[in-house]
CSV table of C-alpha atoms and ligand atoms in Angstrom, one decimal:
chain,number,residue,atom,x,y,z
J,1,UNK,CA,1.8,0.2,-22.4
J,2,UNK,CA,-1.5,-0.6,-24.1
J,3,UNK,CA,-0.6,-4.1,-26.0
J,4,UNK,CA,0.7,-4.8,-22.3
J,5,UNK,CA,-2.6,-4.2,-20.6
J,6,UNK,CA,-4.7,-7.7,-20.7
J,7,UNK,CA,-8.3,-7.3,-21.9
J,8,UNK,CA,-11.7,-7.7,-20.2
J,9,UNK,CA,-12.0,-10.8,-22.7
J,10,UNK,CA,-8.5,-12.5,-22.0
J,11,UNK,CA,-9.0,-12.3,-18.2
J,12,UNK,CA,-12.5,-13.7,-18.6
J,13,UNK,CA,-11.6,-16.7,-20.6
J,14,UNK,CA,-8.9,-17.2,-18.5
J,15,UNK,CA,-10.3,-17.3,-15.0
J,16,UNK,CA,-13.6,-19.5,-16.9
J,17,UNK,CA,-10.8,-22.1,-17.8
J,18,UNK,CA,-8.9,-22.4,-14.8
J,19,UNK,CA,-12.5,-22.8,-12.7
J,20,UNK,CA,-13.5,-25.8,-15.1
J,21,UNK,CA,-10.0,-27.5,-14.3
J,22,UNK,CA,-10.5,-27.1,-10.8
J,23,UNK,CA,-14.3,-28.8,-11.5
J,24,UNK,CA,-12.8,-31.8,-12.9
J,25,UNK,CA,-11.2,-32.5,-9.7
J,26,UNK,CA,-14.3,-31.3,-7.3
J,27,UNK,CA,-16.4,-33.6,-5.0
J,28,UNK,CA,-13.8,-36.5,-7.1
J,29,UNK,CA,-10.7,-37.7,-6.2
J,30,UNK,CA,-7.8,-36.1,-5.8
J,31,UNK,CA,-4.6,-36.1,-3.9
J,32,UNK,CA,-4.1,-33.7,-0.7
J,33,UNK,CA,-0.8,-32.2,0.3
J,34,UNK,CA,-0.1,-30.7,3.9
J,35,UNK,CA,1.9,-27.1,3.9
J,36,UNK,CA,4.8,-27.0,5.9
J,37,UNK,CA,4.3,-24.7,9.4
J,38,UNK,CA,0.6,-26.2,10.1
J,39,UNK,CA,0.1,-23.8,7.0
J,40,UNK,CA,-3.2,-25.9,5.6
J,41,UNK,CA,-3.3,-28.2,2.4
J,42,UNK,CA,-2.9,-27.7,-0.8
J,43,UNK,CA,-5.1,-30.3,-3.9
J,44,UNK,CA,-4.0,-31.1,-7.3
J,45,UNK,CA,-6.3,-28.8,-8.3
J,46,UNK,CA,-4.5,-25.8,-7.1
J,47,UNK,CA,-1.3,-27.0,-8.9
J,48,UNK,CA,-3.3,-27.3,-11.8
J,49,UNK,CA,-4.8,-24.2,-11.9
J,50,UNK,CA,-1.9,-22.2,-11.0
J,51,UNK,CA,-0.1,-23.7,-13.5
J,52,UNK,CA,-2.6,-23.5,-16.2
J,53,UNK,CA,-2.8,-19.6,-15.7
J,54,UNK,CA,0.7,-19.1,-15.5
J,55,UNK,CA,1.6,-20.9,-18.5
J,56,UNK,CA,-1.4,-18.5,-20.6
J,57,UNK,CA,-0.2,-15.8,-19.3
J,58,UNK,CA,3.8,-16.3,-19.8
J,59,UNK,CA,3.0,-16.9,-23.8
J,60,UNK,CA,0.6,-13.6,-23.8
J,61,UNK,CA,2.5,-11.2,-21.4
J,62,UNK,CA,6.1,-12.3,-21.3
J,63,UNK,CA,7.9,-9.7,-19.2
J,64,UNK,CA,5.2,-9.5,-16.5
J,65,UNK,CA,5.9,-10.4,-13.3
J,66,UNK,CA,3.8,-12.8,-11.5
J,67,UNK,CA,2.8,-13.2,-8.0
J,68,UNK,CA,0.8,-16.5,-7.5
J,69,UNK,CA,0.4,-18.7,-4.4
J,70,UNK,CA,1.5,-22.1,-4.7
J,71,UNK,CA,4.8,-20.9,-6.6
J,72,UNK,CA,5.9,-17.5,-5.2
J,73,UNK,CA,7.1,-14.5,-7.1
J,74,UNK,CA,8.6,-14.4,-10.6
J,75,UNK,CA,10.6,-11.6,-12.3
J,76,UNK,CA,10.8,-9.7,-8.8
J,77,UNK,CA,13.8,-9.5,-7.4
J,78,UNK,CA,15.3,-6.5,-5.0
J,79,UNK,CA,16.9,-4.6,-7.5
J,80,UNK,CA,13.8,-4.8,-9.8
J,81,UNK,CA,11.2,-4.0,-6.8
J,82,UNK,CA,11.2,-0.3,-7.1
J,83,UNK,CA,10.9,0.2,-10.8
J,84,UNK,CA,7.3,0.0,-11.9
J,85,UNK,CA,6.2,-2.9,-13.3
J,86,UNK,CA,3.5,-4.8,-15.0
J,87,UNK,CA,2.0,-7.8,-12.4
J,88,UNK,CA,-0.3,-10.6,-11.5
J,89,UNK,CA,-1.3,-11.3,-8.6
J,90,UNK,CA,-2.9,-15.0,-8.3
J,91,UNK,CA,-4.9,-17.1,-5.8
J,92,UNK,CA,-5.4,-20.5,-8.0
J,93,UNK,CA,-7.9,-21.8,-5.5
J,94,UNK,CA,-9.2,-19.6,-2.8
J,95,UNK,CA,-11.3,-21.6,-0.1
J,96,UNK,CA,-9.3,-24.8,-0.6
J,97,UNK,CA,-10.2,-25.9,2.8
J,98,UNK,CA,-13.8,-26.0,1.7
J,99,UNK,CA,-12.8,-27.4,-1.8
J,100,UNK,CA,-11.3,-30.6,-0.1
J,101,UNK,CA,-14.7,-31.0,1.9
J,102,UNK,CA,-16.9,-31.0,-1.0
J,103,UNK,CA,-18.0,-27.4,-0.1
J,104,UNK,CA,-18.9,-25.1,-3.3
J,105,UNK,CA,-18.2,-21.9,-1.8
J,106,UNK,CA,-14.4,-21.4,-3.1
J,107,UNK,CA,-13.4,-19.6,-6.1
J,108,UNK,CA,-10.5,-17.9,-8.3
J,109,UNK,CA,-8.9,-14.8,-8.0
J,110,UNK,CA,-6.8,-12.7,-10.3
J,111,UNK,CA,-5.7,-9.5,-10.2
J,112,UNK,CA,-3.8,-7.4,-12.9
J,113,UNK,CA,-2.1,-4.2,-12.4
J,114,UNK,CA,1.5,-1.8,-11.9
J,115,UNK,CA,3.6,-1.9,-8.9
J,116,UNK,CA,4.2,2.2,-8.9
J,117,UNK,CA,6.8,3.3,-6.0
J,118,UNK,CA,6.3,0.2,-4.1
J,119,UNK,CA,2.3,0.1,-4.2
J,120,UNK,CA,0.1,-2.1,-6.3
J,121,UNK,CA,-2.0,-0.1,-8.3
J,122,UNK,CA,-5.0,-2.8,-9.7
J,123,UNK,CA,-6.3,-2.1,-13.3
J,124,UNK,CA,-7.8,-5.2,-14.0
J,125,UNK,CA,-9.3,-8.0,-11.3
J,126,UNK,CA,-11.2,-11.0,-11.8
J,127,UNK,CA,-13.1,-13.5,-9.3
J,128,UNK,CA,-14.9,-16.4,-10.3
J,129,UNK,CA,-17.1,-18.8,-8.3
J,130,UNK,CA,-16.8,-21.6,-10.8
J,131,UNK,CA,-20.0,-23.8,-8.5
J,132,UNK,CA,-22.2,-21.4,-9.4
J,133,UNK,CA,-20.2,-19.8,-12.6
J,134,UNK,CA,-20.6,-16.2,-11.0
J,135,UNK,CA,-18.0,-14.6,-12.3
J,136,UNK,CA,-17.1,-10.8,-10.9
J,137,UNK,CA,-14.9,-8.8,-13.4
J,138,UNK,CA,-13.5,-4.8,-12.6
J,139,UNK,CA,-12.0,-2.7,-14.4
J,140,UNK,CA,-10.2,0.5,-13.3
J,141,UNK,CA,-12.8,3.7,-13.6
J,142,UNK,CA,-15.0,1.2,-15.2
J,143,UNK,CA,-17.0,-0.8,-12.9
J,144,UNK,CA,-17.8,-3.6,-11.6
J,145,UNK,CA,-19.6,-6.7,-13.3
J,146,UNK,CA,-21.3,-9.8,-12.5
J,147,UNK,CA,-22.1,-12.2,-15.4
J,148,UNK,CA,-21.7,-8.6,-17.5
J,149,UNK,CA,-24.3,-7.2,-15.3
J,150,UNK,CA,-23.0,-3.7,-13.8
J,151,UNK,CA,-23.2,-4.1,-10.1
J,152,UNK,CA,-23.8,-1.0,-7.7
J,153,UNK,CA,-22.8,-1.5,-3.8
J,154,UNK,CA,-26.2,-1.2,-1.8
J,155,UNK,CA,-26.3,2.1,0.4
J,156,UNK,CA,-27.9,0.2,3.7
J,157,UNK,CA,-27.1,2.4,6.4
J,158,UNK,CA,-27.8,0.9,9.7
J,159,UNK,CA,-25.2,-1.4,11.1
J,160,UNK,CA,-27.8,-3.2,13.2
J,161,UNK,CA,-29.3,-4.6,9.8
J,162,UNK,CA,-25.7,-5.0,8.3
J,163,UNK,CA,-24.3,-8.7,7.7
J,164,UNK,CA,-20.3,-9.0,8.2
J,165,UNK,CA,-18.0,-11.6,6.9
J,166,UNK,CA,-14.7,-12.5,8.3
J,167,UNK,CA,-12.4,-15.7,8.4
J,168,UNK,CA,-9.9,-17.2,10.2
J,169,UNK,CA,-6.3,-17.2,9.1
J,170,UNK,CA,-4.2,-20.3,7.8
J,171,UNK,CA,-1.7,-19.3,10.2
J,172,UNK,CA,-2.5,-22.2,13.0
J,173,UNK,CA,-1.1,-22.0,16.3
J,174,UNK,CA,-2.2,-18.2,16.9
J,175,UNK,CA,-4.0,-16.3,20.1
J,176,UNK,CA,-6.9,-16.4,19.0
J,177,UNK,CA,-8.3,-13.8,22.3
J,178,UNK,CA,-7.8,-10.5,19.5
J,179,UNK,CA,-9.5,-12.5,16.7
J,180,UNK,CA,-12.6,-13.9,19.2
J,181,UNK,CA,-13.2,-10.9,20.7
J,182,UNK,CA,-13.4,-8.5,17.4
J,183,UNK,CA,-15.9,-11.1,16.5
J,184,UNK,CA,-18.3,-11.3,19.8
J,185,UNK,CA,-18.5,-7.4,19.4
J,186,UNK,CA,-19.6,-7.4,15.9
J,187,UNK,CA,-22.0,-10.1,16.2
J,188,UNK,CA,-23.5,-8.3,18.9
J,189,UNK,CA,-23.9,-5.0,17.0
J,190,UNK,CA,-24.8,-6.0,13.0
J,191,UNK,CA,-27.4,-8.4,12.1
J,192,UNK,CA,-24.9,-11.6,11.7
J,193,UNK,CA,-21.5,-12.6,11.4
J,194,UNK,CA,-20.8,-15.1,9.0
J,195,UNK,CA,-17.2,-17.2,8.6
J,196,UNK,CA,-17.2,-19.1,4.6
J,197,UNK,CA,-13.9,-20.0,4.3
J,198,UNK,CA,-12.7,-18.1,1.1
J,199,UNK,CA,-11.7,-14.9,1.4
J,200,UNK,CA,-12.1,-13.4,-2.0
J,201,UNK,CA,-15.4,-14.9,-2.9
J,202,UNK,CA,-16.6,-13.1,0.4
J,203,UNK,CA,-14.8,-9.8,-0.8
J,204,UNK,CA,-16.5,-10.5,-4.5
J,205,UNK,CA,-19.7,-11.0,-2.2
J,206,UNK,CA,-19.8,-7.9,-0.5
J,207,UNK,CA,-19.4,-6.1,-3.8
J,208,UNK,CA,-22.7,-7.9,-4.8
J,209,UNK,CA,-24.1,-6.7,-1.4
J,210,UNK,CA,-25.1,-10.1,0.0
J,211,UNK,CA,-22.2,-9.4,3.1
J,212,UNK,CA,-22.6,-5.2,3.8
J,213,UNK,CA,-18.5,-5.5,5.2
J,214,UNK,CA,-15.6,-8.1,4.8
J,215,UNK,CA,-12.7,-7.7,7.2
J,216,UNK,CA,-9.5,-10.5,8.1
J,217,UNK,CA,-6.4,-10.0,9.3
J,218,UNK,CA,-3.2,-11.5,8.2
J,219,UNK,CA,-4.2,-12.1,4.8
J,220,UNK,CA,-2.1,-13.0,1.9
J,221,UNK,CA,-1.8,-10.6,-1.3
J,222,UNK,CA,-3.5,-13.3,-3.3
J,223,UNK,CA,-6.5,-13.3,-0.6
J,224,UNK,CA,-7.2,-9.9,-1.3
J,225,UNK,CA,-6.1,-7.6,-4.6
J,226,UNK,CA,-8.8,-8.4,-7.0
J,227,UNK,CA,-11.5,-8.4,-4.5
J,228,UNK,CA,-10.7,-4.6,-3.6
J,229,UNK,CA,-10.7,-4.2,-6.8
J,230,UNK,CA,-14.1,-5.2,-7.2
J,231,UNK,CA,-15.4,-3.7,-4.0
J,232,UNK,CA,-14.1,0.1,-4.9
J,233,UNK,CA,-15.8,-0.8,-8.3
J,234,UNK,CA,-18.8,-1.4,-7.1
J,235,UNK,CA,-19.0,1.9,-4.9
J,236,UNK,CA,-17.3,0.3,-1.7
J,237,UNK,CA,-14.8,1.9,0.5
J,238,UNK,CA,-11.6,-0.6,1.0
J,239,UNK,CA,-9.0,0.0,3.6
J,240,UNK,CA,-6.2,-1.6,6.0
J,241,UNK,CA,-6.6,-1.4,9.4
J,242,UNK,CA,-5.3,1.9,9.9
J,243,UNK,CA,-8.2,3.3,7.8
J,244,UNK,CA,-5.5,4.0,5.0
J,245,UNK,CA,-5.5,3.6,1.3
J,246,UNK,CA,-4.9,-0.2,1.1
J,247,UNK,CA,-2.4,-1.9,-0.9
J,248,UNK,CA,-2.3,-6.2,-0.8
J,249,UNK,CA,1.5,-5.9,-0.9
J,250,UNK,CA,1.9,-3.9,1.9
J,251,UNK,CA,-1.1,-4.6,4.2
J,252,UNK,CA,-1.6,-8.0,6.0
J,253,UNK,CA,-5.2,-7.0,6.6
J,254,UNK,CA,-8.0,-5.5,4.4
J,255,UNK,CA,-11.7,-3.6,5.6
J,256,UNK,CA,-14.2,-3.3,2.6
J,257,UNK,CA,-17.7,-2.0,3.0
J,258,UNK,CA,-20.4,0.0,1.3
J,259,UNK,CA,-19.7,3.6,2.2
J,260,UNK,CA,-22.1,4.2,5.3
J,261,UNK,CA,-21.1,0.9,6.9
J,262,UNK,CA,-17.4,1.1,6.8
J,263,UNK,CA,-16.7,4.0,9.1
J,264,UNK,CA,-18.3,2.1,11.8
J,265,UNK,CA,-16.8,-1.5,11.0
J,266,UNK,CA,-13.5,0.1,11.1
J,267,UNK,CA,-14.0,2.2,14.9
J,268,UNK,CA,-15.5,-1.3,16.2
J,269,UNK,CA,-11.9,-2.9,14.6
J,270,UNK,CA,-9.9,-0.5,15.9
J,271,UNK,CA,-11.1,-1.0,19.3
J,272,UNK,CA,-9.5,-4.4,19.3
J,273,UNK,CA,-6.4,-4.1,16.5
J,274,UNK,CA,-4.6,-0.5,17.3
J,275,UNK,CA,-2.3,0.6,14.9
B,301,IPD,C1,-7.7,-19.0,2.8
B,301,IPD,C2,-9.1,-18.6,2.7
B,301,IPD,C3,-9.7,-18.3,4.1
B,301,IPD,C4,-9.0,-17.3,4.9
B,301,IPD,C5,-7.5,-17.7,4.9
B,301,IPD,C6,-6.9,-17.9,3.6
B,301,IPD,P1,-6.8,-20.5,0.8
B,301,IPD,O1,-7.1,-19.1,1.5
B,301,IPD,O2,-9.3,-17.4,2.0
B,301,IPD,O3,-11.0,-17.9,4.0
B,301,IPD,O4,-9.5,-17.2,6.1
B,301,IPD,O5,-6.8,-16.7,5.6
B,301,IPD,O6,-5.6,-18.4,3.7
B,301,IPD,O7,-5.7,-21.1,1.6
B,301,IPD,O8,-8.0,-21.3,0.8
B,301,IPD,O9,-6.4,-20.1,-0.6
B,302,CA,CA1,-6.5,-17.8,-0.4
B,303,CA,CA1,-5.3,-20.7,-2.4
């Protein structure tokens, strides 16, 4: 399995790239393409990343199957879904709405790991913030990095003092009543809710303790596998909504926090979203 398993050192380089291609194309011109179902937009500079880390990835890994946004699944197929199997899971441009504004807060995600009896099991997840090159990097039982700096979740306690970041789905068209009122109560109990539009760079953020809890529901795979990654890393807890062991194949929504905050987050959820 080993010459299977990417390095620290090939996922680095490769997320580095992809952010300087998306760079070219920021705060310049570029060409916008509405999604089909009121589903967003999607820039050349998604297509070009996506396509950039797919193609260095299909010469290094050949049989892996990849999951990536603008282009679906490859190598997966129903009779091949059960076996375990080596994947990556790939958000070329997270916070594209923002990108297309000019806005810096957007990033990369990629996340590396085995699909074992249906669940994604992450080894390897990388999220990088190309604006400000912060670039988060976890390994499995190995930590959690920033710029190569080990990063350790901060242990703030009180939920009155806590800042929480959520976002709002692509998925137009929606009630938003459930979404509006899970957001009045925890505004009213932490410190500040904040909405950034990206939500791995917010999960990546919470790892680096400047949100105490991230929560959204329906989310994507893409949205979310390397960012729980990096928040269990880090010495987060990371669930679904249920308050189960979260997988981002399975579960439309994700809950990460720093260990005395997520209990709380997820009653105040649950109050609204019952399982
Ligand atoms: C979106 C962002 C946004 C979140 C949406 C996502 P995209 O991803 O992460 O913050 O609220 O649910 O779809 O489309 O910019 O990659
Ligand atoms: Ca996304
Ligand atoms: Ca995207």
């Amino acid at each position: 399995m080993s010459e299977h398993m990417p390095t620290q050192q090939f996922l680095e380089s490769l997320i580095q790239e992809a952010g300087s291609i998306t760079l070219k194309f920021f705060q310049k011109n570029f060409s916008i393409q509405e999604k089909s179902d009121n589903q967003g937009i999607v820039t050349d500079a998604d297509i070009a990343s996506e396509n950039f880390i797919k193609k260095k990835i299909h010469e290094k890994f050949k049989t892996h199957t990849i999951l990536a946004e603008e282009s679906g699944l490859e190598k997966f197929t129903q009779e091949n879904s059960e076996k375990e199997q080596a994947i990556w899971i790939i958000d070329p441009l997270d916070g594209t709405t923002n990108f297309s504004k000019g806005n810096p807060y957007y990033c990369i995600s990629i996340a590396f790991g085995h699909i074992v009896e249906g669940v994604f099991q992450a080894k390897l997840a990388g999220i990088y913030q190309p604006t400000t090159q912060s670039l988060f990097i976890a390994e499995k039982n190995k930590g959690t990095f920033l710029n190569k700096q080990k990063l350790f979740l901060n242990d703030l306690q009180n939920f009155k003092l806590a800042s929480i970041a959520t976002g709002f789905s692509s998925n137009k068209d929606k009630d938003l009543i459930q979404v509006v009122n899970t957001i009045g109560a925890i505004q009213n109990k932490s410190l500040g809710l904040r909405i950034n539009g990206a939500a791995a760079l917010d999960l990546a953020l919470t790892a680096k303790g400047i949100f105490q809890g991230f929560y959204e529901i329906p989310l994507a795979p893409w949205d979310m596998a390397a960012g729980a990654l990096i928040v269990t890393e880090a010495g987060g807890v990371v669930s679904n909504f249920a308050g189960k062991e979260f997988c981002p194949l399975r579960d439309k929504g994700i809950i990460a926090a720093n260990k005395q905050i997520h209990p709380e987050l997820l009653s105040l959820i649950q109050n609204y979203y019952s399982n």
